[in-house]
Amino acid sequence: MELYYPDSAPEYDYDDVNYIIDCVYRYCSFAGGTYKPRSHELFMRDDMGEKK
C-alpha cells in the first residue's frame, strides 16, 4: 500500500484525504496509537474520540 501525505496547510487539515489517512493510521496502529477509529463527524469537529 502506498499512502500520499498532502502538504501540511491549515486549509487542508479537514479534507477527505486526511480523514482516510487518519482512519488507516488508527485501524492499523502502526505507531501504537491509543485512540479508536473515529467517525467523519468527530474528525470534522477535531474530536479525538475515545481511547482504546
XYZ file of N, CA, C and O in Angstrom, residues 12-51:
160
model
N -6.111 22.439 4.395
C -6.273 21.029 4.061
C -6.407 20.141 5.294
O -6.473 18.928 5.168
N -6.468 20.713 6.481
C -6.483 19.916 7.707
C -7.659 18.958 7.797
O -7.544 17.888 8.371
N -8.815 19.337 7.253
C -10.019 18.523 7.425
C -10.625 18.105 6.094
O -11.835 18.100 5.939
N -9.786 17.712 5.146
C -10.339 17.242 3.886
C -10.455 15.712 3.891
O -10.055 15.038 4.838
N -11.060 15.160 2.850
C -11.332 13.720 2.784
C -10.073 12.872 2.812
O -10.050 11.810 3.425
N -9.014 13.330 2.161
C -7.768 12.559 2.133
C -7.202 12.421 3.544
O -6.787 11.332 3.956
N -7.202 13.489 4.295
C -6.687 13.424 5.663
C -7.549 12.531 6.547
O -7.039 11.851 7.436
N -8.859 12.500 6.306
C -9.729 11.609 7.071
C -9.388 10.148 6.776
O -9.290 9.322 7.685
N -9.171 9.818 5.518
C -8.821 8.437 5.143
C -7.486 8.042 5.759
O -7.340 6.946 6.304
N -6.509 8.913 5.713
C -5.204 8.622 6.315
C -5.351 8.447 7.828
O -4.759 7.548 8.422
N -6.171 9.277 8.457
C -6.425 9.160 9.890
C -7.028 7.790 10.210
O -6.621 7.137 11.168
N -7.981 7.337 9.386
C -8.611 6.024 9.604
C -7.600 4.894 9.448
O -7.551 3.978 10.282
N -6.793 4.935 8.402
C -5.784 3.890 8.188
C -4.823 3.863 9.365
O -4.508 2.797 9.907
N -4.366 5.006 9.800
C -3.436 5.099 10.924
C -4.051 4.499 12.185
O -3.421 3.714 12.890
N -5.302 4.858 12.471
C -5.946 4.376 13.693
C -6.296 2.890 13.615
O -6.168 2.180 14.605
N -6.772 2.406 12.471
C -7.127 0.986 12.349
C -5.893 0.100 12.407
O -5.922 -0.975 12.991
N -4.806 0.544 11.800
C -3.599 -0.292 11.734
C -2.682 -0.094 12.936
O -1.887 -0.979 13.243
N -2.746 1.042 13.580
C -1.914 1.357 14.747
C -0.433 1.088 14.501
O 0.233 0.425 15.279
N 0.084 1.595 13.384
C 1.497 1.402 13.047
C 2.415 1.910 14.154
O 3.457 1.358 14.400
N 2.011 2.998 14.787
C 2.869 3.608 15.805
C 2.322 3.374 17.210
O 2.684 4.072 18.139
N 1.440 2.392 17.351
C 0.886 2.109 18.669
C -0.061 3.184 19.152
O -0.045 3.544 20.320
N -0.886 3.716 18.249
C -1.828 4.765 18.610
C -2.744 4.341 19.752
O -3.023 3.164 19.947
N -3.192 5.304 20.511
C -4.002 4.995 21.687
C -5.479 5.318 21.504
O -6.255 5.158 22.430
N -5.884 5.791 20.328
C -7.280 6.147 20.093
C -7.937 5.193 19.104
O -7.309 4.713 18.166
N -9.234 4.950 19.316
C -10.018 4.128 18.397
C -10.323 4.938 17.140
O -10.308 6.177 17.176
N -10.634 4.257 16.034
C -11.053 4.993 14.835
C -12.274 5.860 15.145
O -13.081 5.537 16.009
N -12.397 6.977 14.448
C -13.498 7.909 14.706
C -14.318 8.148 13.455
O -13.859 7.928 12.338
N -15.524 8.605 13.668
C -16.425 8.899 12.553
C -15.979 10.175 11.844
O -15.197 10.964 12.390
N -16.508 10.369 10.653
C -16.186 11.579 9.899
C -16.679 12.811 10.656
O -16.024 13.847 10.665
N -17.814 12.689 11.324
C -18.352 13.807 12.109
C -17.385 14.213 13.222
O -17.120 15.402 13.418
N -16.840 13.237 13.957
C -15.873 13.553 15.014
C -14.609 14.167 14.424
O -14.034 15.097 14.989
N -14.168 13.653 13.285
C -12.980 14.179 12.614
C -13.178 15.650 12.256
O -12.302 16.475 12.495
N -14.343 15.965 11.697
C -14.607 17.341 11.283
C -14.689 18.291 12.479
O -14.374 19.468 12.358
N -15.084 17.782 13.643
C -15.143 18.616 14.856
C -13.815 18.625 15.594
O -13.697 19.240 16.648
N -12.822 17.914 15.082
C -11.499 17.781 15.707
C -11.610 17.150 17.084
O -10.859 17.471 18.009
N -12.553 16.221 17.226
C -12.744 15.456 18.461
C -11.922 14.187 18.312
O -12.143 13.388 17.412
N -10.966 13.964 19.199
C -10.053 12.820 19.091
C -10.754 11.482 19.310
O -10.197 10.435 19.014
N -11.950 11.473 19.834
C -12.653 10.228 20.079
C -12.219 9.604 21.391
O -11.642 10.261 22.256
N -12.511 8.308 21.541
C -12.194 7.650 22.804
C -10.924 6.813 22.711
O -10.548 6.353 21.647
N -10.294 6.627 23.855
C -9.059 5.841 23.925
C -9.392 4.359 23.811
O -10.476 3.934 24.108
